[in-house]
Short mmCIF file of C-alpha atoms in Angstrom, two decimals:
data_model
loop_
_atom_site.label_atom_id
_atom_site.label_comp_id
_atom_site.label_asym_id
_atom_site.label_seq_id
_atom_site.Cartn_x
_atom_site.Cartn_y
_atom_site.Cartn_z
CA LYS A 1 86.99 175.75 99.90
CA ALA A 2 89.33 174.99 102.51
CA GLU A 3 90.26 178.86 102.46
CA TYR A 4 87.27 180.16 102.58
CA ALA A 5 85.90 177.80 105.16
CA ILE A 6 88.89 178.92 107.23
CA GLY A 7 88.47 182.23 106.61
CA GLN A 8 84.83 182.00 108.64
CA VAL A 9 86.80 180.86 111.89
CA ASP A 10 86.60 183.32 114.67
CA ILE A 11 90.61 182.08 116.21
CA GLU A 12 88.98 184.29 119.47
CA ASN A 13 86.20 181.43 120.31
CA LEU A 14 88.68 178.33 119.70
CA PRO A 15 90.47 176.77 122.63
CA LYS A 16 93.24 178.76 123.53
CA ASP A 17 95.58 175.38 122.85
CA ILE A 18 94.83 175.35 119.41
CA GLN A 19 94.48 179.03 118.74
CA GLU A 20 97.99 179.54 117.38
CA ASP A 21 97.86 176.53 115.00
CA VAL A 22 94.75 177.71 113.69
CA LYS A 23 96.04 181.45 113.09
CA LYS A 24 99.15 179.81 111.88
CA LEU A 25 97.17 177.46 108.99
CA LYS A 26 95.01 180.79 108.11
CA GLU A 27 97.81 182.77 107.30
CA GLN A 28 99.40 180.17 105.18
CA MET A 29 96.11 179.21 103.11
CA PRO A 30 96.01 181.98 100.83
CA LEU A 31 99.81 180.34 100.03
CA VAL A 32 98.95 177.25 99.51
CA SER A 33 95.51 177.48 97.44
CA LYS A 34 97.58 180.17 94.72
CA THR A 35 100.68 177.07 94.39
CA LEU A 36 98.10 174.99 94.21
CA SER A 37 96.33 176.24 91.71
CA TYR A 38 99.62 177.30 89.95
CA ILE A 39 100.72 173.41 90.13
CA ASP A 40 97.11 172.42 88.80
CA ASN A 41 97.44 174.49 85.70
CA ALA A 42 101.15 173.50 84.62
CA SER A 43 100.61 169.86 86.17
CA GLN A 44 100.59 168.34 82.68
CA VAL A 45 103.84 170.38 81.65
CA LEU A 46 105.45 169.46 84.94
CA LEU A 47 105.08 165.90 84.99
CA GLU A 48 106.73 165.84 81.40
CA ILE A 49 109.47 167.85 82.75
CA LEU A 50 109.77 165.65 85.95
CA GLY A 51 109.90 162.22 84.54
CA GLY A 52 106.18 161.13 84.57
CA ASN A 53 106.00 159.43 81.46
CA GLY A 54 109.81 158.09 81.99
CA GLN A 55 113.01 159.59 82.37
CA ARG A 56 114.27 162.76 81.30
CA LYS A 57 118.10 163.55 80.62
CA TYR A 58 118.53 167.49 81.41
CA LEU A 59 121.95 169.68 80.92
CA PHE A 60 121.81 172.12 83.76
CA VAL A 61 124.04 175.24 83.07
CA PHE A 62 124.93 177.43 85.92
CA GLN A 63 125.47 180.86 84.30
CA ASN A 64 127.60 183.92 86.60
CA ASN A 65 125.80 186.44 85.97
CA ARG A 66 128.79 188.45 87.42
CA GLU A 67 130.41 188.17 83.95
CA ILE A 68 127.57 189.17 81.18
CA ARG A 69 126.95 186.91 78.33
CA ALA A 70 124.03 187.25 76.03
CA THR A 71 121.51 184.81 78.03
CA GLY A 72 122.68 185.91 81.26
CA GLY A 73 125.98 184.65 82.29
CA PHE A 74 129.33 183.21 81.52
CA ILE A 75 128.75 179.02 81.66
CA GLY A 76 131.62 178.23 84.26
CA SER A 77 130.21 174.81 85.15
CA TYR A 78 127.72 172.13 84.07
CA ALA A 79 125.50 169.43 85.49
CA VAL A 80 123.92 166.31 83.52
CA LEU A 81 120.69 165.29 85.94
CA ASP A 82 118.81 162.34 85.03
CA VAL A 83 115.28 162.53 86.65
CA LYS A 84 112.48 160.09 86.77
CA SER A 85 108.86 159.96 88.78
CA GLY A 86 109.97 163.28 90.20
CA LYS A 87 113.30 161.83 92.00
CA VAL A 88 116.82 162.51 91.11
CA LYS A 89 118.58 159.68 89.79
CA LYS A 90 121.87 160.84 89.17
CA LEU A 91 123.59 163.98 88.91
CA LYS A 92 126.92 164.65 87.67
CA ILE A 93 128.74 167.91 87.71
CA GLY A 94 131.62 169.42 85.99
CA GLY A 95 133.86 172.37 84.87
CA ILE A 96 132.46 173.70 81.42
CA TYR A 97 135.94 173.30 80.14
CA ASN A 98 136.11 169.25 80.59
CA PRO A 99 133.95 168.35 77.43
CA SER A 100 136.01 170.74 75.68
CA PHE A 101 138.89 168.53 75.43
CA TRP A 102 136.73 165.92 73.76
CA LEU A 103 135.94 168.17 70.88
CA LYS A 104 137.92 166.96 67.81
CA GLU A 105 136.22 169.39 65.22
CA ASN A 106 138.03 173.10 65.06
CA ILE A 107 134.33 175.10 64.80
CA VAL A 108 134.79 178.61 63.65
CA PRO A 109 133.14 181.00 66.25
CA PRO A 110 130.88 184.07 65.12
CA LYS A 111 133.07 186.86 63.83
CA PRO A 112 132.95 189.46 66.89
CA PHE A 113 135.14 186.20 69.03
CA TRP A 114 137.85 186.30 66.59
CA ALA A 115 139.71 188.97 68.31
CA THR A 116 140.09 186.48 71.43
CA VAL A 117 139.20 182.73 69.98
CA ARG A 118 139.33 181.44 66.65
CA ARG A 119 137.85 177.66 67.84
CA TRP A 120 134.27 177.87 69.21
CA GLU A 121 134.11 175.60 71.99
CA ILE A 122 131.17 175.21 75.01
CA GLN A 123 131.65 177.83 76.98
CA ASP A 124 130.63 180.66 74.50
CA ALA A 125 127.77 178.45 73.08
CA ASN A 126 125.24 181.16 74.49
CA TRP A 127 126.17 183.34 72.11
CA PHE A 128 122.82 184.16 71.07
CA ALA A 129 120.33 186.91 72.85
CA ASP A 130 117.30 184.36 71.92
CA PHE A 131 117.67 181.76 74.14
CA PRO A 132 116.65 178.59 72.33
CA LEU A 133 118.86 178.97 70.02
CA SER A 134 121.54 179.39 72.45
CA ALA A 135 120.34 176.19 74.24
CA GLN A 136 120.04 174.33 71.17
CA LYS A 137 123.92 175.35 70.65
CA VAL A 138 125.13 174.58 74.06
CA SER A 139 123.24 170.84 73.62
CA TRP A 140 124.57 170.62 70.47
CA PHE A 141 128.30 170.95 71.43
CA TYR A 142 127.83 169.14 74.30
CA GLU A 143 127.22 166.08 71.81
CA LYS A 144 130.11 167.36 69.47
CA CYS A 145 132.15 166.59 72.84
CA GLY A 146 131.10 163.14 72.87
CA GLY A 147 127.92 163.74 75.79
CA PRO A 148 124.69 162.18 75.09
CA SER A 149 121.49 163.70 73.65
CA VAL A 150 119.52 165.84 76.66
CA ASP A 151 116.02 166.54 76.95
CA GLY A 152 116.54 169.68 77.68
CA VAL A 153 118.91 172.61 78.77
CA ILE A 154 118.37 174.41 82.10
CA THR A 155 120.31 177.61 83.49
CA MET A 156 120.68 179.20 86.52
CA THR A 157 122.60 182.21 88.15
CA PRO A 158 124.24 182.09 91.71
CA ASP A 159 121.08 184.34 92.84
CA VAL A 160 118.74 181.54 92.95
CA ILE A 161 121.20 179.90 95.26
CA SER A 162 121.51 182.14 97.80
CA LYS A 163 117.97 183.09 98.18
CA ILE A 164 117.77 179.03 98.40
CA LEU A 165 120.82 179.42 101.23
CA GLU A 166 118.30 181.51 103.07
CA LEU A 167 115.66 179.20 103.80
CA THR A 168 117.59 176.33 104.32
CA GLY A 169 120.49 178.14 106.31
CA PRO A 170 124.38 177.75 106.24
CA ILE A 171 126.09 174.46 104.94
CA PRO A 172 129.16 173.36 106.63
CA LEU A 173 132.06 171.80 104.20
CA PRO A 174 134.50 170.82 106.71
CA GLU A 175 137.02 169.61 103.85
CA TYR A 176 137.13 172.75 102.63
CA ASN A 177 137.12 174.41 106.05
CA ALA A 178 133.97 176.52 104.77
CA VAL A 179 130.84 177.16 106.20
CA ILE A 180 129.00 178.48 103.13
CA ASP A 181 125.35 180.88 103.67
CA SER A 182 123.56 183.16 101.65
CA ASN A 183 126.09 186.01 102.27
CA ASN A 184 129.12 184.20 101.00
CA PHE A 185 128.09 181.58 98.82
CA PHE A 186 129.29 183.58 95.70
CA LEU A 187 132.73 184.94 97.02
CA GLU A 188 133.37 181.32 98.59
CA THR A 189 132.74 179.34 95.42
CA GLN A 190 134.84 181.83 93.47
CA LYS A 191 137.30 181.34 95.87
CA GLN A 192 137.67 177.81 96.05
CA VAL A 193 136.96 176.74 92.19
CA ASP A 194 139.55 179.54 90.86
CA LEU A 195 142.05 179.68 93.96
CA LYS A 196 142.26 177.29 96.30
CA TYR A 197 141.58 173.90 94.80
CA ASP A 198 144.43 171.16 94.52
CA LYS A 199 146.24 172.00 91.27
CA GLU A 200 147.47 168.12 91.31
CA GLU A 201 143.90 166.66 91.60
CA ASN A 202 143.00 169.82 89.18
CA CYS A 203 139.29 169.47 89.75
CA PRO A 204 138.07 173.08 90.22
CA LYS A 205 134.52 172.23 90.24
CA LYS A 206 134.71 169.62 92.52
CA PHE A 207 133.75 172.13 95.37
CA ILE A 208 130.05 172.79 93.96
CA ALA A 209 129.95 168.43 93.23
CA ASP A 210 130.90 168.47 97.06
CA LEU A 211 128.31 171.41 97.90
CA ALA A 212 124.88 170.10 95.86
CA PRO A 213 124.54 167.02 97.66
CA LYS A 214 124.04 168.83 100.87
CA LEU A 215 122.14 171.43 99.43
CA PHE A 216 119.67 168.85 97.86
CA ASN A 217 119.81 167.07 101.80
CA LYS A 218 118.98 170.50 103.47
CA LEU A 219 115.77 170.66 100.96
CA SER A 220 114.32 167.95 101.75
CA GLU A 221 114.75 168.21 105.34
CA LEU A 222 112.59 171.89 104.89
CA SER A 223 109.69 172.41 106.73
CA LEU A 224 106.06 172.50 104.74
CA ASP A 225 106.13 176.00 105.19
CA LYS A 226 109.57 176.79 103.80
CA SER A 227 108.92 174.29 100.90
CA TRP A 228 105.95 176.46 99.43
CA GLN A 229 108.71 179.57 100.11
CA VAL A 230 110.93 177.21 97.66
CA PHE A 231 108.55 177.09 94.99
CA GLU A 232 108.04 180.95 95.23
CA ILE A 233 111.51 181.70 95.34
CA LEU A 234 111.67 179.17 91.78
CA ASN A 235 108.99 180.84 90.51
CA GLN A 236 110.35 184.16 90.52
CA ALA A 237 113.79 183.45 89.24
CA LEU A 238 111.76 182.52 86.35
CA ILE A 239 109.66 185.69 86.04
CA GLN A 240 113.30 186.87 86.28
CA LYS A 241 114.91 185.15 84.12
CA ASP A 242 117.77 183.75 86.47
CA ILE A 243 116.58 180.45 85.31
CA LEU A 244 115.60 179.59 82.23
CA LEU A 245 114.38 176.98 80.66
CA TYR A 246 114.75 175.07 76.81
CA LEU A 247 112.88 171.70 76.71
#
């Protein structure tokens, strides 16, 4: 109704000091209407995902789509995300090889792996092109490595972060002598986790763990207009399979 009503307004007949604001509102209303309609249709699912009916725990898997695997890319990093009432309660990020250290069983991999590895581990669990099957195997391995059971598995490629950085703008990381933006995110992250990390500390994924909270802070400071654009980016990423969900 609001979209229709504001569409009937002749901006030229308004006082000049509010014309620009009304013009912006007129332009944004279709996007607001479309997004609200999308949220309304998916509200019950979103309510469940975001912990509206109790705390939820997700295994967040970062897939490097420059190194191809069946579900979109090699699993380089992971995060465990606790969500309740729409708020992130806890976020733990680490390298995918860390859980494998605690894997006690010698699990035989699918036969095509045998040329390179004889022990199946979590980083190779996304072997199946059927994503639900791969997601189940990833969470199964995570439990075998001593991790808690999870309510779902979510994957994301670096392309999603790059697009979000276009909205948030650059993020300074002085402790790494770096400024991360949409153009250098992938390359700089590769350098930090593969080459530049502290060899004595031996935590190559610490860079991602330090970047994540700063990115969240930037997202929380976005204007309403840009916040809607984040929803559009995530929606497009779901369509293009840059984000995959198994719940």
